[in-house]
Short mmCIF file of C-alpha atoms in Angstrom, two decimals:
data_model
loop_
_atom_site.label_atom_id
_atom_site.label_comp_id
_atom_site.label_asym_id
_atom_site.label_seq_id
_atom_site.Cartn_x
_atom_site.Cartn_y
_atom_site.Cartn_z
CA LYS W 1 0.00 0.00 0.00
CA GLN W 2 1.27 3.42 -0.97
CA GLU W 3 2.18 5.70 1.92
CA VAL W 4 3.01 9.37 1.51
CA THR W 5 4.91 11.39 4.09
CA GLN W 6 5.50 15.13 4.25
CA ILE W 7 8.15 16.67 6.46
CA PRO W 8 8.11 19.12 8.14
CA ALA W 9 4.51 19.39 9.30
CA ALA W 10 4.92 23.15 9.64
CA LEU W 11 7.38 25.71 8.33
CA SER W 12 7.78 29.43 8.97
CA VAL W 13 10.00 31.58 6.74
CA PRO W 14 10.60 35.32 6.18
CA GLU W 15 9.22 36.91 3.05
CA GLY W 16 11.50 36.66 0.03
CA GLU W 17 13.16 33.41 1.05
CA ASN W 18 13.37 30.47 -1.32
CA LEU W 19 12.09 27.24 0.22
CA VAL W 20 11.66 23.54 -0.44
CA LEU W 21 8.83 21.31 0.71
CA ASN W 22 9.46 17.58 0.83
CA CYS W 23 7.28 14.60 0.00
CA SER W 24 8.31 10.95 0.17
CA PHE W 25 6.41 7.88 -0.99
CA THR W 26 6.92 4.15 -0.46
CA ASP W 27 5.80 2.63 -3.79
CA SER W 28 8.18 3.50 -6.63
CA ALA W 29 5.57 2.27 -9.13
CA ILE W 30 3.82 5.58 -8.68
CA TYR W 31 2.01 6.71 -11.83
CA ASN W 32 2.05 10.42 -11.14
CA LEU W 33 2.30 12.88 -8.28
CA GLN W 34 0.28 16.02 -7.73
CA TRP W 35 0.87 19.01 -5.47
CA PHE W 36 -2.09 20.89 -4.00
CA ARG W 37 -2.55 24.03 -1.98
CA GLN W 38 -5.25 24.31 0.69
CA ASP W 39 -6.20 27.58 2.33
CA PRO W 40 -7.93 27.48 5.75
CA GLY W 41 -11.54 26.38 5.44
CA LYS W 42 -11.24 25.97 1.67
CA GLY W 43 -10.92 23.19 -0.85
CA LEU W 44 -7.80 21.96 -2.60
CA THR W 45 -6.28 23.84 -5.51
CA SER W 46 -4.11 21.86 -7.90
CA LEU W 47 -0.66 23.40 -8.34
CA LEU W 48 1.40 20.96 -10.38
CA LEU W 49 1.01 17.45 -11.79
CA ILE W 50 4.12 15.40 -12.60
CA GLN W 51 3.74 12.29 -14.71
CA SER W 52 5.99 9.32 -13.95
CA SER W 53 7.79 9.86 -17.25
CA GLN W 54 8.67 13.44 -16.27
CA ARG W 55 11.20 14.68 -13.77
CA GLU W 56 9.83 18.12 -13.08
CA GLN W 57 7.13 20.68 -13.77
CA THR W 58 7.21 24.46 -13.42
CA SER W 59 4.53 27.08 -12.98
CA GLY W 60 5.58 30.62 -12.23
CA ARG W 61 7.56 30.64 -8.97
CA LEU W 62 6.81 26.98 -8.33
CA ASN W 63 8.90 24.03 -9.43
CA ALA W 64 8.12 20.43 -8.54
CA SER W 65 10.42 17.48 -9.10
CA LEU W 66 9.86 13.74 -8.99
CA ASP W 67 12.52 11.08 -8.34
CA LYS W 68 10.88 7.68 -8.45
CA SER W 69 14.06 5.78 -7.64
CA SER W 70 14.48 7.55 -4.31
CA GLY W 71 10.76 7.84 -3.63
CA ARG W 72 10.86 11.61 -3.30
CA SER W 73 9.23 14.72 -4.66
CA THR W 74 10.05 18.31 -3.80
CA LEU W 75 8.13 21.55 -4.29
CA TYR W 76 10.39 24.56 -4.66
CA ILE W 77 8.89 28.00 -4.04
CA ALA W 78 11.01 30.93 -5.15
CA ALA W 79 10.89 34.39 -3.56
CA SER W 80 8.16 33.48 -1.09
CA GLN W 81 5.32 35.94 -0.40
CA PRO W 82 2.81 36.23 2.47
CA GLY W 83 0.12 35.10 -0.01
CA ASP W 84 1.91 31.76 -0.27
CA SER W 85 0.89 30.97 3.31
CA ALA W 86 -1.25 27.82 3.16
CA THR W 87 -1.07 24.08 3.68
CA TYR W 88 0.64 22.23 0.84
CA LEU W 89 -0.35 18.63 0.14
CA CYS W 90 1.26 16.09 -2.11
CA ALA W 91 -0.67 13.11 -3.44
CA GLY W 92 0.50 10.05 -5.34
CA TYR W 93 -1.51 8.11 -7.89
CA SER W 94 -0.60 4.45 -8.13
CA GLY W 95 -2.27 3.62 -11.40
CA ALA W 96 -4.60 0.91 -12.62
CA GLY W 97 -6.72 -0.94 -10.09
CA SER W 98 -6.44 1.76 -7.49
CA TYR W 99 -7.81 5.00 -8.94
CA GLN W 100 -7.21 6.82 -5.71
CA LEU W 101 -4.88 9.58 -4.71
CA THR W 102 -2.87 8.79 -1.59
CA PHE W 103 -2.31 12.02 0.30
CA GLY W 104 0.36 13.16 2.68
CA LYS W 105 -0.77 15.05 5.77
CA GLY W 106 0.58 18.31 4.45
CA THR W 107 3.07 21.01 5.34
CA LYS W 108 1.63 24.21 6.80
CA LEU W 109 3.63 27.12 5.44
CA SER W 110 3.69 30.56 7.02
CA VAL W 111 5.50 33.37 5.19
CA ILE W 112 6.21 36.23 7.57
CA PRO W 113 6.17 39.78 6.13
CA ASN V 1 -17.69 28.96 -13.74
CA ALA V 2 -16.61 25.42 -14.62
CA GLY V 3 -15.72 23.31 -11.66
CA VAL V 4 -16.98 21.04 -8.89
CA THR V 5 -19.90 22.33 -6.80
CA GLN V 6 -20.70 20.89 -3.39
CA THR V 7 -23.76 21.58 -1.28
CA PRO V 8 -24.36 22.27 1.51
CA LYS V 9 -21.21 23.99 2.81
CA PHE V 10 -22.08 23.31 6.44
CA GLN V 11 -24.40 20.80 8.10
CA VAL V 12 -25.18 19.69 11.65
CA LEU V 13 -26.89 16.33 12.09
CA LYS V 14 -28.12 14.40 15.05
CA THR V 15 -26.93 10.84 15.55
CA GLY V 16 -29.05 8.47 13.50
CA GLN V 17 -30.25 11.04 10.97
CA SER V 18 -29.63 10.53 7.27
CA MET V 19 -28.67 13.07 4.64
CA THR V 20 -27.22 13.46 1.17
CA LEU V 21 -24.20 15.53 0.28
CA GLN V 22 -24.47 16.83 -3.25
CA CYS V 23 -21.67 17.04 -5.80
CA ALA V 24 -21.94 18.26 -9.38
CA GLN V 25 -19.34 18.97 -12.05
CA ASP V 26 -19.77 20.62 -15.44
CA MET V 27 -16.49 19.57 -17.04
CA ASN V 28 -17.73 16.26 -18.50
CA HIS V 29 -15.28 14.40 -16.27
CA GLU V 30 -15.53 10.60 -16.23
CA TYR V 31 -14.03 10.07 -12.83
CA MET V 32 -15.56 11.36 -9.60
CA SER V 33 -14.72 10.59 -6.01
CA TRP V 34 -15.47 11.46 -2.40
CA TYR V 35 -12.80 12.04 0.26
CA ARG V 36 -13.03 12.87 3.91
CA GLN V 37 -10.44 15.00 5.68
CA ASP V 38 -9.79 14.55 9.37
CA PRO V 39 -7.14 16.21 11.57
CA GLY V 40 -4.00 14.08 11.71
CA MET V 41 -5.38 11.58 9.17
CA GLY V 42 -5.08 13.37 5.87
CA LEU V 43 -7.59 12.82 3.09
CA ARG V 44 -9.03 9.33 2.68
CA LEU V 45 -11.06 7.96 -0.22
CA ILE V 46 -14.65 6.94 0.59
CA HIS V 47 -16.17 5.96 -2.77
CA TYR V 48 -15.43 6.61 -6.39
CA SER V 49 -17.03 6.30 -9.82
CA VAL V 50 -15.39 5.76 -13.20
CA GLY V 51 -18.52 6.67 -15.15
CA ALA V 52 -22.30 6.82 -15.06
CA GLY V 53 -23.71 3.67 -13.49
CA ILE V 54 -20.35 2.49 -12.11
CA THR V 55 -19.27 2.98 -8.51
CA ASP V 56 -16.82 1.28 -6.17
CA GLN V 57 -15.56 1.46 -2.62
CA GLY V 58 -12.50 3.28 -1.48
CA GLU V 59 -10.52 3.07 1.74
CA VAL V 60 -13.29 4.03 4.22
CA PRO V 61 -16.71 3.19 2.70
CA ASN V 62 -18.64 2.00 5.76
CA GLY V 63 -21.72 4.09 6.57
CA TYR V 64 -21.86 5.74 3.16
CA ASN V 65 -23.67 5.02 -0.11
CA VAL V 66 -23.20 6.52 -3.56
CA SER V 67 -24.82 6.36 -6.97
CA ARG V 68 -23.95 7.83 -10.35
CA SER V 69 -26.99 8.15 -12.58
CA THR V 70 -25.52 10.96 -14.69
CA THR V 71 -22.03 12.05 -15.66
CA GLU V 72 -22.49 15.34 -13.82
CA ASP V 73 -23.74 14.25 -10.39
CA PHE V 74 -22.26 12.06 -7.68
CA PRO V 75 -24.19 12.33 -4.38
CA LEU V 76 -22.92 10.84 -1.12
CA ARG V 77 -25.52 9.46 1.29
CA LEU V 78 -25.04 9.04 5.01
CA LEU V 79 -27.43 6.30 6.02
CA SER V 80 -27.45 6.75 9.81
CA ALA V 81 -25.09 9.48 10.94
CA ALA V 82 -22.60 8.76 13.72
CA PRO V 83 -20.26 11.15 15.58
CA SER V 84 -17.32 9.37 13.89
CA GLN V 85 -18.57 10.81 10.59
CA THR V 86 -17.88 14.35 11.76
CA SER V 87 -15.44 15.52 9.12
CA VAL V 88 -14.90 17.72 6.10
CA TYR V 89 -16.02 16.02 2.91
CA PHE V 90 -14.54 16.80 -0.49
CA CYS V 91 -15.75 15.76 -3.90
CA ALA V 92 -13.19 15.55 -6.71
CA SER V 93 -13.30 14.86 -10.42
CA SER V 94 -10.85 14.10 -13.20
CA TYR V 95 -11.11 13.75 -16.96
CA SER V 96 -10.05 10.12 -16.83
CA LYS V 97 -9.40 7.47 -14.23
CA ALA V 98 -5.96 6.93 -15.65
CA GLY V 99 -4.67 9.78 -13.56
CA ALA V 100 -3.10 11.49 -16.52
CA ASN V 101 -5.10 14.59 -15.77
CA SER V 102 -5.13 16.59 -12.60
CA TYR V 103 -7.95 16.37 -10.13
CA THR V 104 -10.37 19.24 -9.45
CA PHE V 105 -11.75 19.49 -5.93
CA GLY V 106 -14.91 21.11 -4.63
CA SER V 107 -14.82 23.56 -1.73
CA GLY V 108 -16.01 20.97 0.77
CA THR V 109 -18.88 20.25 3.15
CA ARG V 110 -18.16 20.60 6.85
CA LEU V 111 -20.34 18.05 8.68
CA THR V 112 -20.85 17.84 12.42
CA VAL V 113 -22.74 14.91 13.95
CA VAL V 114 -23.91 15.48 17.52
#
């Protein structure tokens, strides 16, 4: 069974700092991995989707990488802003027969002005 | 606006009551699913559907029923509410079950069972 872990559970950084959020998974047969953002009391917003055949995806100040061999994904946020404060979730999709996303418990990010 | 719509946003139920959480999407997505989010547990899959007329159980299906009569709608029924079902419920959809496309989530229903 796929397990997804996110460390740290919470992170506080000053505005303008570059930062990395970590996600590890146990099943290297992962089909794809998706990063989400969740604001308090809100739903999940998809940030980046990385297919198993890809190594990274970029959107604006965000860059996500996927290393299946080591069972790790990272989300890099450049020049952090207070508006980036949210909980970031990673979720792995294990492919046929499963159909479900396996979520980590998230990293709560606070960007201090 | 295209997306996933969930109603109601908030609900309080008494133990033993039944209710239906509504989910509708207007993106012609094949795949729809229900998750619950609990503190310290992350999101867990309750039920999912790969198309109209086809549903299956996820990780935590007990106490819930689903049906998929149309592509657009995927309601979640609580048969006899229990305090353990207090949670935030999210509906999600995707263009295909193959996972090649990203998932779109609704804004959630916060349910309290007293």
